[in-house]
């Protein structure tokens, strides 16, 4: 009797496969462990957010989905710009990724790196939490991934070992480490600097040896990475671009989970993202400047630009903004500008 039932069940499965019928997600085996890629470790808000997501998923799925976080983009040998491709191919199962690092594959993500587009955190929120953010998620969903939530690495400030930066001419000839994005090269070339693309793993040794003079990163990264110890003693708050993060899952992995577990993973991503953004913004405002004071206490001279001084940098990069706005998509950029103006 038991043998006949097994034979009937097997026949049914074969028939379903022959007819091309989709198997229910619950019938698909879960992996023992899912690989989650991120650039930075737990000492940084970015890496903390990834670990928080993994922990929340384990909790909300009662251990059915176990996630291991791989910082340093170690799953792609540290090459940040290859992370999105590896995610699409299934080499990586999940990621908390940077819009900057994924922009070579998804040109629309360059929107966030247009120089001086976003003046404050309300502007970031207007984009990521509004129609632009929804449109970005729709674009990503067409590329073999399922985006679930927006996080944040923060506004990128510029530092160096040579002198205070107050005007575009202060950057003339300065060797600057930048991420692997053509838009960043264009921006720093427009400012007269000598930009060099390199991974974050290579950046700190390069600063320590003087191979590069400076870099640009959010304040939380500057502090957690102890960049004052690699001679980054001049820091200018110019907020020229911000770096939203995206919590995503590979589409095949997503489709292998039950509907209930998908909902749990989504809820976990949204909670972790909200908490991560709060961490990324902590200590850098007029009301809460604890992080800035800590940076200054380490011997770093902090330059706070006036509106007129910041406008000089905006003017110097206006040509880059115009050129790249066309590459990103004129309609999308216009939409972003309108939403920021309404904030």
Coordinates of C-alpha atoms in Angstrom, one line a residue:
X1 CA 0.0 0.0 0.0
X2 CA 2.8 2.4 1.0
X3 CA 4.7 1.6 -2.1
X4 CA 1.6 2.3 -4.3
X5 CA 1.2 5.7 -2.7
X6 CA 4.9 6.6 -3.3
X7 CA 4.6 5.5 -6.9
X8 CA 1.4 7.6 -7.4
X9 CA 3.1 10.6 -5.8
X10 CA 6.2 10.2 -8.0
X11 CA 4.0 9.9 -11.1
X12 CA 2.2 13.1 -10.1
X13 CA 5.4 15.0 -9.7
X14 CA 6.7 13.8 -13.1
X15 CA 3.4 14.8 -14.7
X16 CA 3.6 18.3 -13.1
X17 CA 7.1 18.7 -14.4
X18 CA 6.1 17.5 -17.9
X19 CA 3.3 20.0 -18.0
X20 CA 5.5 22.8 -16.9
X21 CA 3.5 23.4 -13.7
X22 CA 5.2 25.4 -11.0
X23 CA 6.0 23.6 -7.8
X24 CA 4.9 25.4 -4.7
X25 CA 7.6 27.3 -2.9
X26 CA 7.2 25.2 0.2
X27 CA 8.3 22.1 -1.7
X28 CA 11.6 23.7 -2.6
X29 CA 14.5 22.8 -0.3
X30 CA 16.0 25.7 1.7
X31 CA 19.8 26.2 1.8
X32 CA 21.6 25.4 5.0
X33 CA 23.0 28.9 4.9
X34 CA 22.5 32.0 2.7
X35 CA 25.4 34.3 1.8
X36 CA 24.9 38.0 2.4
X37 CA 27.4 40.4 0.9
X38 CA 28.4 43.8 2.2
X39 CA 31.4 46.1 1.9
X40 CA 31.9 47.1 5.5
X41 CA 31.9 45.1 8.8
X42 CA 29.8 45.4 12.0
X43 CA 31.9 48.4 13.3
X44 CA 30.2 50.5 10.6
X45 CA 26.4 51.3 10.4
X46 CA 26.4 49.6 7.0
X47 CA 27.8 46.3 8.2
X48 CA 25.8 46.5 11.4
X49 CA 22.6 46.8 9.3
X50 CA 23.5 43.7 7.4
X51 CA 24.1 41.7 10.6
X52 CA 20.9 43.1 12.1
X53 CA 19.0 41.9 9.0
X54 CA 20.5 38.4 9.3
X55 CA 19.6 38.2 13.0
X56 CA 16.1 39.4 12.4
X57 CA 15.5 37.0 9.6
X58 CA 16.6 34.1 11.8
X59 CA 14.3 35.3 14.5
X60 CA 11.2 35.9 12.3
X61 CA 11.5 32.7 10.4
X62 CA 12.2 30.7 13.5
X63 CA 15.6 29.6 12.2
X64 CA 14.4 28.3 8.8
X65 CA 16.5 30.9 7.0
X66 CA 20.0 31.2 8.3
X67 CA 22.3 33.9 6.9
X68 CA 26.0 34.5 7.1
X69 CA 27.3 38.0 6.4
X70 CA 30.4 38.3 4.3
X71 CA 32.0 41.8 4.7
X72 CA 34.7 43.3 2.6
X73 CA 32.8 42.1 -0.5
X74 CA 34.9 38.9 0.0
X75 CA 32.6 36.9 -2.2
X76 CA 33.9 38.8 -5.2
X77 CA 37.5 39.2 -4.0
X78 CA 36.9 42.7 -2.6
X79 CA 35.9 44.2 -6.0
X80 CA 32.9 46.2 -5.0
X81 CA 31.8 46.9 -8.5
X82 CA 31.3 43.2 -9.3
X83 CA 28.9 42.6 -6.4
X84 CA 25.7 43.3 -8.3
X85 CA 26.7 41.0 -11.2
X86 CA 27.5 38.2 -8.7
X87 CA 24.2 38.8 -7.0
X88 CA 22.3 38.4 -10.3
X89 CA 24.3 35.2 -11.1
X90 CA 23.5 33.6 -7.8
X91 CA 27.1 33.6 -6.5
X92 CA 25.7 35.9 -3.8
X93 CA 22.3 35.2 -2.3
X94 CA 21.6 38.5 -0.6
X95 CA 23.2 41.9 -0.2
X96 CA 23.1 45.2 1.5
X97 CA 24.7 47.1 -1.4
X98 CA 25.7 50.6 -2.3
X99 CA 24.0 52.5 -5.1
X100 CA 27.5 53.8 -6.1
X101 CA 29.0 50.3 -6.4
X102 CA 26.0 49.0 -8.4
X103 CA 25.8 52.1 -10.7
X104 CA 28.2 50.6 -13.4
X105 CA 25.5 47.9 -14.0
X106 CA 22.4 50.1 -13.3
X107 CA 23.0 53.5 -14.8
X108 CA 20.0 55.1 -13.1
X109 CA 21.6 54.6 -9.7
X110 CA 24.1 57.3 -10.7
X111 CA 21.3 59.7 -9.8
X112 CA 22.4 59.7 -6.2
X113 CA 26.0 60.5 -7.1
X114 CA 25.1 63.6 -9.1
X115 CA 27.2 66.3 -7.4
X116 CA 25.2 68.5 -4.9
X117 CA 21.8 67.1 -5.9
X118 CA 20.8 66.4 -2.3
X119 CA 21.4 69.1 0.2
X120 CA 20.2 67.3 3.4
X121 CA 18.7 64.2 4.8
X122 CA 15.2 65.3 4.0
X123 CA 16.2 65.3 0.3
X124 CA 17.5 61.8 0.6
X125 CA 14.2 60.7 2.1
X126 CA 12.2 62.5 -0.5
X127 CA 13.9 60.3 -3.1
X128 CA 14.3 56.9 -1.5
X129 CA 10.9 56.9 0.2
X130 CA 9.0 58.5 -2.7
X131 CA 8.3 57.9 -6.3
X132 CA 12.0 57.9 -7.3
X133 CA 12.7 55.1 -4.9
X134 CA 9.8 53.1 -6.1
X135 CA 10.9 53.5 -9.7
X136 CA 14.4 52.4 -8.8
X137 CA 13.0 49.3 -7.2
X138 CA 11.0 48.5 -10.3
X139 CA 14.2 48.8 -12.4
X140 CA 16.1 46.5 -10.1
X141 CA 13.3 43.9 -10.0
X142 CA 13.8 43.5 -13.8
X143 CA 17.4 42.5 -13.1
X144 CA 17.1 39.2 -11.3
X145 CA 16.9 40.7 -7.8
X146 CA 14.2 41.6 -5.3
X147 CA 14.8 44.9 -3.5
X148 CA 13.2 45.2 -0.1
X149 CA 14.3 48.3 1.7
X150 CA 16.5 51.5 1.5
X151 CA 19.4 51.9 4.0
X152 CA 22.0 54.6 4.1
X153 CA 25.8 54.9 4.1
X154 CA 25.5 58.7 4.4
X155 CA 26.8 62.0 2.9
X156 CA 30.3 61.7 1.7
X157 CA 32.8 64.2 3.1
X158 CA 36.3 64.9 1.8
X159 CA 39.5 64.5 3.8
X160 CA 43.2 64.7 3.1
X161 CA 46.7 64.8 4.6
X162 CA 47.9 68.1 3.1
X163 CA 45.8 71.1 3.9
X164 CA 42.2 72.4 4.6
X165 CA 39.9 72.3 1.6
X166 CA 37.7 75.4 1.3
X167 CA 37.7 76.1 -2.4
X168 CA 37.9 74.0 -5.6
X169 CA 41.4 75.2 -6.2
X170 CA 42.5 73.6 -2.9
X171 CA 42.0 70.2 -4.6
X172 CA 44.2 71.0 -7.6
X173 CA 46.7 68.2 -8.2
X174 CA 45.7 66.3 -5.0
X175 CA 45.8 62.5 -5.3
X176 CA 42.3 61.3 -4.2
X177 CA 41.1 57.8 -3.7
X178 CA 37.6 57.4 -5.2
X179 CA 35.3 54.4 -5.7
X180 CA 35.1 52.5 -9.0
X181 CA 32.6 54.8 -10.7
X182 CA 33.2 56.9 -13.9
X183 CA 31.0 59.7 -12.4
X184 CA 33.3 60.1 -9.4
X185 CA 36.3 60.3 -11.7
X186 CA 34.6 63.0 -13.7
X187 CA 33.6 65.0 -10.6
X188 CA 37.1 65.1 -9.1
X189 CA 38.7 65.7 -12.5
X190 CA 36.4 68.7 -12.8
X191 CA 37.7 70.0 -9.5
X192 CA 41.3 69.7 -10.7
X193 CA 42.2 66.7 -8.5
X194 CA 44.0 63.6 -9.5
X195 CA 41.5 60.8 -8.7
X196 CA 42.5 57.1 -8.4
X197 CA 40.0 54.3 -8.3
X198 CA 40.6 51.6 -5.7
X199 CA 38.7 49.3 -3.5
X200 CA 38.2 50.2 0.2
X201 CA 40.5 47.3 1.2
X202 CA 43.4 49.0 -0.7
X203 CA 42.5 52.6 0.3
X204 CA 43.7 52.6 3.8
X205 CA 47.2 51.2 3.1
X206 CA 47.4 53.7 0.2
X207 CA 46.7 56.6 2.6
X208 CA 49.1 55.3 5.2
X209 CA 52.0 55.2 2.7
X210 CA 51.1 58.5 1.0
X211 CA 50.3 56.8 -2.3
X212 CA 47.1 58.9 -2.1
X213 CA 46.6 62.2 -0.3
X214 CA 42.9 61.9 0.5
X215 CA 39.5 60.2 0.2
X216 CA 35.8 60.9 0.5
X217 CA 33.4 58.9 2.8
X218 CA 30.6 59.4 5.3
X219 CA 31.7 60.6 8.8
X220 CA 30.7 57.2 10.4
X221 CA 33.1 55.5 8.1
X222 CA 35.8 58.0 8.7
X223 CA 35.6 57.6 12.4
X224 CA 35.1 53.8 12.6
X225 CA 38.0 53.2 10.2
X226 CA 40.2 55.6 12.3
X227 CA 41.3 57.5 9.3
X228 CA 43.1 60.0 11.5
X229 CA 45.7 57.2 12.1
X230 CA 46.5 57.2 8.3
X231 CA 47.3 61.0 8.2
X232 CA 43.8 62.2 7.3
X233 CA 44.0 65.3 9.4
X234 CA 42.0 67.7 7.3
X235 CA 38.2 67.0 6.9
X236 CA 35.8 69.2 5.0
X237 CA 32.0 68.9 5.4
X238 CA 30.7 69.6 1.9
X239 CA 28.0 66.9 1.6
X240 CA 28.5 66.7 -2.2
X241 CA 26.8 63.3 -2.6
X242 CA 25.0 60.7 -0.5
X243 CA 25.1 57.0 -0.7
X244 CA 21.8 55.1 -0.2
X245 CA 22.0 51.4 0.4
X246 CA 19.7 48.7 -0.8
X247 CA 18.6 45.5 0.9
X248 CA 18.1 42.9 -1.8
X249 CA 17.6 39.1 -2.4
X250 CA 18.5 37.1 -5.5
X251 CA 15.3 36.4 -7.3
X252 CA 15.7 32.6 -7.5
X253 CA 16.4 32.5 -3.8
X254 CA 13.4 34.6 -3.2
X255 CA 11.2 32.4 -5.2
X256 CA 12.4 29.3 -3.3
X257 CA 10.9 30.6 0.0
X258 CA 7.3 30.3 1.2
X259 CA 5.1 33.4 1.1
X260 CA 5.2 33.6 4.8
X261 CA 9.0 33.6 4.9
X262 CA 9.1 36.2 2.2
X263 CA 7.0 38.4 4.3
X264 CA 9.2 37.8 7.3
X265 CA 12.4 38.6 5.3
X266 CA 10.8 41.8 4.0
X267 CA 9.7 42.9 7.5
X268 CA 13.2 42.1 8.8
X269 CA 14.8 44.1 6.0
X270 CA 12.6 47.1 6.6
X271 CA 13.2 47.1 10.3
X272 CA 17.0 46.7 10.0
X273 CA 17.1 49.4 7.3
X274 CA 15.2 51.9 9.6
X275 CA 17.6 51.2 12.5
X276 CA 20.6 51.3 10.2
X277 CA 19.7 54.7 8.9
X278 CA 19.3 56.0 12.5
X279 CA 22.9 54.8 13.2
X280 CA 24.3 56.4 10.0
X281 CA 22.8 59.8 11.0
X282 CA 23.7 59.7 14.6
X283 CA 26.1 62.3 16.0
X284 CA 26.5 64.5 12.9
X285 CA 23.7 67.1 13.3
X286 CA 23.5 70.5 15.0
X287 CA 21.4 68.9 17.8
X288 CA 23.6 65.9 18.1
X289 CA 27.3 66.4 17.1
X290 CA 28.8 63.7 19.3
X291 CA 30.5 61.9 16.4
X292 CA 31.9 65.2 15.0
X293 CA 33.4 66.1 18.4
X294 CA 34.9 62.6 18.6
X295 CA 36.6 63.1 15.2
X296 CA 37.9 66.5 16.3
X297 CA 39.2 65.1 19.6
X298 CA 41.4 62.8 17.5
X299 CA 43.3 65.8 16.1
X300 CA 41.3 66.2 12.9
X301 CA 40.7 69.8 11.8
X302 CA 37.1 70.1 10.5
X303 CA 36.2 72.7 8.0
X304 CA 32.5 73.7 7.8
X305 CA 31.7 75.4 4.5
X306 CA 29.5 78.4 4.3
X307 CA 26.7 78.4 1.7
X308 CA 28.7 80.6 -0.6
X309 CA 31.8 78.3 -0.3
X310 CA 29.7 75.2 -1.1
X311 CA 28.1 76.9 -4.1
X312 CA 31.6 77.4 -5.5
X313 CA 32.0 73.6 -5.6
X314 CA 28.6 73.2 -7.1
X315 CA 29.4 75.6 -9.9
X316 CA 32.7 73.9 -10.6
X317 CA 30.9 70.5 -11.1
X318 CA 27.9 71.9 -12.9
X319 CA 29.1 70.5 -16.2
X320 CA 29.5 67.0 -14.8
X321 CA 26.0 67.2 -13.3
X322 CA 24.5 68.2 -16.7
X323 CA 26.4 65.5 -18.7
X324 CA 25.5 62.7 -16.3
X325 CA 21.9 63.8 -15.8
X326 CA 21.5 63.0 -19.5
X327 CA 23.1 59.5 -19.0
X328 CA 20.9 58.8 -15.9
X329 CA 17.8 59.9 -17.7
X330 CA 16.5 63.5 -18.0
X331 CA 13.0 62.6 -16.8
X332 CA 14.2 60.7 -13.8
X333 CA 16.5 63.6 -12.8
X334 CA 13.8 66.2 -13.3
X335 CA 11.5 64.1 -11.1
X336 CA 14.1 63.9 -8.4
X337 CA 14.7 67.7 -8.5
X338 CA 11.0 68.3 -8.2
X339 CA 10.6 65.9 -5.2
X340 CA 13.6 67.5 -3.5
X341 CA 12.1 71.0 -4.0
X342 CA 8.8 69.9 -2.5
X343 CA 10.4 68.3 0.6

